[in-house]
């Protein structure tokens, strides 16, 4: 009999990303990061002029961070312990929006924090990637965890049977981002692993009841 499967995002679900990215930008790139709304494209400004970075400059900064600074990322409290607890009852894979050349870097990064899991890289909406993962694993139940509402919407638009948890562990982002639960694309919105783990275990228990 197939096991249940948990597909989890990484940045802001398992590891902090924006906080170390912000520090690196300020320390080495002359850029200030400040979220004042839910538009990430307006959050990066040159320290000297106050001008917003152009989209291509933002992508260059993100690429530079992931190429050389992933060691700055630390686990969100309870995340690694929580995922490893769930792995006792379900298969766990990571679905992260990074270019494919960084797949092994992400796997090694997570292993260094005590999480040994298969990593899938993706670009763009996550629904099709989720569909491919489910086709391979054919789980008895699938649970998807992500911090961004658009990926929950993509999941629901692509897959008819999937449980989704909207979790954003970064306090700088959580109050500003759209809520997938409010929009009807997530079964719950929980931003702390202390509360998320019991909810997730409850979903797994429903599967075996």
Short mmCIF file of C-alpha atoms in Angstrom, two decimals, residues 8 10 14 18 33 36 41 44 51 57-59 67 71 95 119 124 131 145 147 149 159-160 168 188 194 201 209:
data_model
loop_
_atom_site.label_atom_id
_atom_site.label_comp_id
_atom_site.label_asym_id
_atom_site.label_seq_id
_atom_site.Cartn_x
_atom_site.Cartn_y
_atom_site.Cartn_z
CA UNK A 8 6.98 21.03 1.07
CA UNK A 10 11.73 25.36 1.38
CA UNK A 14 11.67 25.37 6.27
CA UNK A 18 14.26 37.07 3.09
CA UNK A 33 15.02 45.66 1.41
CA UNK A 36 5.58 47.78 2.77
CA UNK A 41 9.16 43.97 -6.89
CA UNK A 44 14.39 46.51 -3.18
CA UNK A 51 15.23 54.13 -6.59
CA UNK A 57 18.43 43.69 -11.28
CA UNK A 58 16.25 41.93 -8.70
CA UNK A 59 16.70 38.59 -10.48
CA UNK A 67 24.94 31.14 -5.83
CA UNK A 71 24.99 29.22 4.04
CA UNK A 95 9.54 21.30 -4.22
CA UNK A 119 14.54 17.83 -3.86
CA UNK A 124 6.91 29.22 -12.29
CA UNK A 131 1.13 16.68 -10.80
CA UNK A 145 2.94 23.15 2.05
CA UNK A 147 4.25 30.15 1.63
CA UNK A 149 -0.82 31.93 -2.44
CA UNK A 159 -5.01 18.65 -9.06
CA UNK A 160 -8.45 17.71 -7.82
CA UNK A 168 4.84 31.51 5.94
CA UNK A 188 -5.61 26.13 6.42
CA UNK A 194 4.27 24.53 16.70
CA UNK A 201 -0.47 14.97 11.77
CA UNK A 209 -8.67 6.30 9.79
#
